[in-house]
């Protein structure tokens, strides 16, 4: 598979951006400067990156409670994201939403979502819109292994399959739903096996190999754009941190985490790019330093931004 150098470097930069953004979020959360629940994506960067490297600006994505990587990969603004996490007025939701409620409809980001399985109907609706309007846009639905046990997963796959909607269901299988191992919560080893029930392709890929994800997602997106309907793509990956920041992670063995760290998607891709002659180690360091500066700027923007005023507390919020 020949991929242009520019795209390969975009993928590298994007993975590093997610990692450094989130490491900084962990730091500021521990320091009490970031509020609400925060679920980090560290370790899973290759999945969002490999998938979104195939997308156009006008394509749609839906995200989850672990959404920073998806938003960054679809072009989300680091400053607005950081300001939102810091609870500031300049943030994506004017500081009232936090990590799990960021959307940017102009970029096709239809929202992070605190409701597990909440993205399935939204992505399927976006796919229906694209089909109805006769555009060749696609909708990508990111979701976890735990979410595939929700009714919404099955309803969405059924409708998307019978209507041949341009939806790509991207399962990020990090093997746990909070502290519940996948082995205890489902009777099949692969989430992708569930595609058979809806007669759509179910594909398993190494979710820590950005090129493998890029290629498999590319196939699925091509199918969707040409009217052949949905695909269920399962990316096997792992989160290095707890379910949420502050989770003591007593439910999984330390050796398991160590084993997965050996398969870290970032150094792995760095080595591949070095072998291809595209990225020398000192260039990788330069890129990391450049991205570190962008994140410093995002933090500065957030810290210098005003808080929402108490009078605004009931604006922009609603209940149904
Ligand atoms: C409808 C619903 N049920 C339960 C929860 C509580 N909850 C939050 S995250 C989570 C586990 C999700 O696991 P998974 O889908 O595998 O995603 P991961 O956290 O592994 O990325 C649960 C049960 C919720 N937010 N929404």
mmCIF file with all atom_site columns, C-alpha atoms in Angstrom, residues 4 7 10-11 14 47-63 69-75 107-110 123 136-142 166-170 213-225 233:
data_model
loop_
_atom_site.group_PDB
_atom_site.id
_atom_site.type_symbol
_atom_site.label_atom_id
_atom_site.label_alt_id
_atom_site.label_comp_id
_atom_site.label_asym_id
_atom_site.label_entity_id
_atom_site.label_seq_id
_atom_site.pdbx_PDB_ins_code
_atom_site.Cartn_x
_atom_site.Cartn_y
_atom_site.Cartn_z
_atom_site.occupancy
_atom_site.B_iso_or_equiv
_atom_site.pdbx_formal_charge
_atom_site.auth_seq_id
_atom_site.auth_comp_id
_atom_site.auth_asym_id
_atom_site.auth_atom_id
_atom_site.pdbx_PDB_model_num
ATOM 1  C CA . UNK A 1 4   ? 1.949   9.684  0.545  1.00 0.00 ? 4   UNK A CA 1
ATOM 2  C CA . UNK A 1 7   ? -0.303  11.600 5.077  1.00 0.00 ? 7   UNK A CA 1
ATOM 3  C CA . UNK A 1 10  ? 0.015   13.678 9.510  1.00 0.00 ? 10  UNK A CA 1
ATOM 4  C CA . UNK A 1 11  ? -0.772  10.334 11.151 1.00 0.00 ? 11  UNK A CA 1
ATOM 5  C CA . UNK A 1 14  ? -1.893  13.313 15.112 1.00 0.00 ? 14  UNK A CA 1
ATOM 6  C CA . UNK A 1 47  ? -7.500  3.718  15.906 1.00 0.00 ? 47  UNK A CA 1
ATOM 7  C CA . UNK A 1 48  ? -8.974  7.220  15.620 1.00 0.00 ? 48  UNK A CA 1
ATOM 8  C CA . UNK A 1 49  ? -5.939  8.330  13.624 1.00 0.00 ? 49  UNK A CA 1
ATOM 9  C CA . UNK A 1 50  ? -6.012  5.466  11.109 1.00 0.00 ? 50  UNK A CA 1
ATOM 10 C CA . UNK A 1 51  ? -9.757  5.825  10.578 1.00 0.00 ? 51  UNK A CA 1
ATOM 11 C CA . UNK A 1 52  ? -9.914  9.633  10.351 1.00 0.00 ? 52  UNK A CA 1
ATOM 12 C CA . UNK A 1 53  ? -6.931  9.748  7.957  1.00 0.00 ? 53  UNK A CA 1
ATOM 13 C CA . UNK A 1 54  ? -9.447  8.450  5.384  1.00 0.00 ? 54  UNK A CA 1
ATOM 14 C CA . UNK A 1 55  ? -12.181 10.991 6.096  1.00 0.00 ? 55  UNK A CA 1
ATOM 15 C CA . UNK A 1 56  ? -13.138 14.241 4.436  1.00 0.00 ? 56  UNK A CA 1
ATOM 16 C CA . UNK A 1 57  ? -14.099 17.365 6.351  1.00 0.00 ? 57  UNK A CA 1
ATOM 17 C CA . UNK A 1 58  ? -17.769 16.890 5.403  1.00 0.00 ? 58  UNK A CA 1
ATOM 18 C CA . UNK A 1 59  ? -17.903 13.304 6.719  1.00 0.00 ? 59  UNK A CA 1
ATOM 19 C CA . UNK A 1 60  ? -19.440 12.691 10.115 1.00 0.00 ? 60  UNK A CA 1
ATOM 20 C CA . UNK A 1 61  ? -18.173 11.051 13.276 1.00 0.00 ? 61  UNK A CA 1
ATOM 21 C CA . UNK A 1 62  ? -19.807 10.244 16.576 1.00 0.00 ? 62  UNK A CA 1
ATOM 22 C CA . UNK A 1 63  ? -17.681 9.862  19.666 1.00 0.00 ? 63  UNK A CA 1
ATOM 23 C CA . UNK A 1 69  ? -8.671  11.295 20.329 1.00 0.00 ? 69  UNK A CA 1
ATOM 24 C CA . UNK A 1 70  ? -11.649 11.220 17.987 1.00 0.00 ? 70  UNK A CA 1
ATOM 25 C CA . UNK A 1 71  ? -12.152 14.980 18.180 1.00 0.00 ? 71  UNK A CA 1
ATOM 26 C CA . UNK A 1 72  ? -8.476  15.774 17.599 1.00 0.00 ? 72  UNK A CA 1
ATOM 27 C CA . UNK A 1 73  ? -8.340  13.359 14.647 1.00 0.00 ? 73  UNK A CA 1
ATOM 28 C CA . UNK A 1 74  ? -11.357 15.026 12.985 1.00 0.00 ? 74  UNK A CA 1
ATOM 29 C CA . UNK A 1 75  ? -9.761  18.457 13.352 1.00 0.00 ? 75  UNK A CA 1
ATOM 30 C CA . UNK A 1 107 ? -16.260 19.641 11.276 1.00 0.00 ? 107 UNK A CA 1
ATOM 31 C CA . UNK A 1 108 ? -18.789 16.807 11.187 1.00 0.00 ? 108 UNK A CA 1
ATOM 32 C CA . UNK A 1 109 ? -18.146 15.995 14.867 1.00 0.00 ? 109 UNK A CA 1
ATOM 33 C CA . UNK A 1 110 ? -21.647 15.124 16.033 1.00 0.00 ? 110 UNK A CA 1
ATOM 34 C CA . UNK A 1 123 ? -24.359 7.992  13.296 1.00 0.00 ? 123 UNK A CA 1
ATOM 35 C CA . UNK A 1 136 ? -21.318 10.502 -0.817 1.00 0.00 ? 136 UNK A CA 1
ATOM 36 C CA . UNK A 1 137 ? -20.581 11.435 2.779  1.00 0.00 ? 137 UNK A CA 1
ATOM 37 C CA . UNK A 1 138 ? -20.035 8.690  5.336  1.00 0.00 ? 138 UNK A CA 1
ATOM 38 C CA . UNK A 1 139 ? -20.631 8.495  9.075  1.00 0.00 ? 139 UNK A CA 1
ATOM 39 C CA . UNK A 1 140 ? -18.187 6.798  11.437 1.00 0.00 ? 140 UNK A CA 1
ATOM 40 C CA . UNK A 1 141 ? -19.451 5.591  14.799 1.00 0.00 ? 141 UNK A CA 1
ATOM 41 C CA . UNK A 1 142 ? -16.675 4.991  17.368 1.00 0.00 ? 142 UNK A CA 1
ATOM 42 C CA . UNK A 1 166 ? -22.923 4.618  4.577  1.00 0.00 ? 166 UNK A CA 1
ATOM 43 C CA . UNK A 1 167 ? -21.984 3.985  8.205  1.00 0.00 ? 167 UNK A CA 1
ATOM 44 C CA . UNK A 1 168 ? -18.744 2.500  9.496  1.00 0.00 ? 168 UNK A CA 1
ATOM 45 C CA . UNK A 1 169 ? -19.099 1.064  12.983 1.00 0.00 ? 169 UNK A CA 1
ATOM 46 C CA . UNK A 1 170 ? -15.623 1.260  14.512 1.00 0.00 ? 170 UNK A CA 1
ATOM 47 C CA . UNK A 1 213 ? -6.311  0.500  10.737 1.00 0.00 ? 213 UNK A CA 1
ATOM 48 C CA . UNK A 1 214 ? -5.886  2.999  7.892  1.00 0.00 ? 214 UNK A CA 1
ATOM 49 C CA . UNK A 1 215 ? -6.087  0.252  5.294  1.00 0.00 ? 215 UNK A CA 1
ATOM 50 C CA . UNK A 1 216 ? -9.055  -1.606 6.802  1.00 0.00 ? 216 UNK A CA 1
ATOM 51 C CA . UNK A 1 217 ? -10.988 1.608  7.438  1.00 0.00 ? 217 UNK A CA 1
ATOM 52 C CA . UNK A 1 218 ? -10.186 2.748  3.889  1.00 0.00 ? 218 UNK A CA 1
ATOM 53 C CA . UNK A 1 219 ? -11.830 -0.391 2.481  1.00 0.00 ? 219 UNK A CA 1
ATOM 54 C CA . UNK A 1 220 ? -14.894 0.058  4.681  1.00 0.00 ? 220 UNK A CA 1
ATOM 55 C CA . UNK A 1 221 ? -15.224 3.733  3.784  1.00 0.00 ? 221 UNK A CA 1
ATOM 56 C CA . UNK A 1 222 ? -14.888 2.948  0.077  1.00 0.00 ? 222 UNK A CA 1
ATOM 57 C CA . UNK A 1 223 ? -17.706 0.399  0.392  1.00 0.00 ? 223 UNK A CA 1
ATOM 58 C CA . UNK A 1 224 ? -19.877 2.891  2.259  1.00 0.00 ? 224 UNK A CA 1
ATOM 59 C CA . UNK A 1 225 ? -19.280 5.737  -0.221 1.00 0.00 ? 225 UNK A CA 1
ATOM 60 C CA . UNK A 1 233 ? -14.542 -2.830 12.011 1.00 0.00 ? 233 UNK A CA 1
#
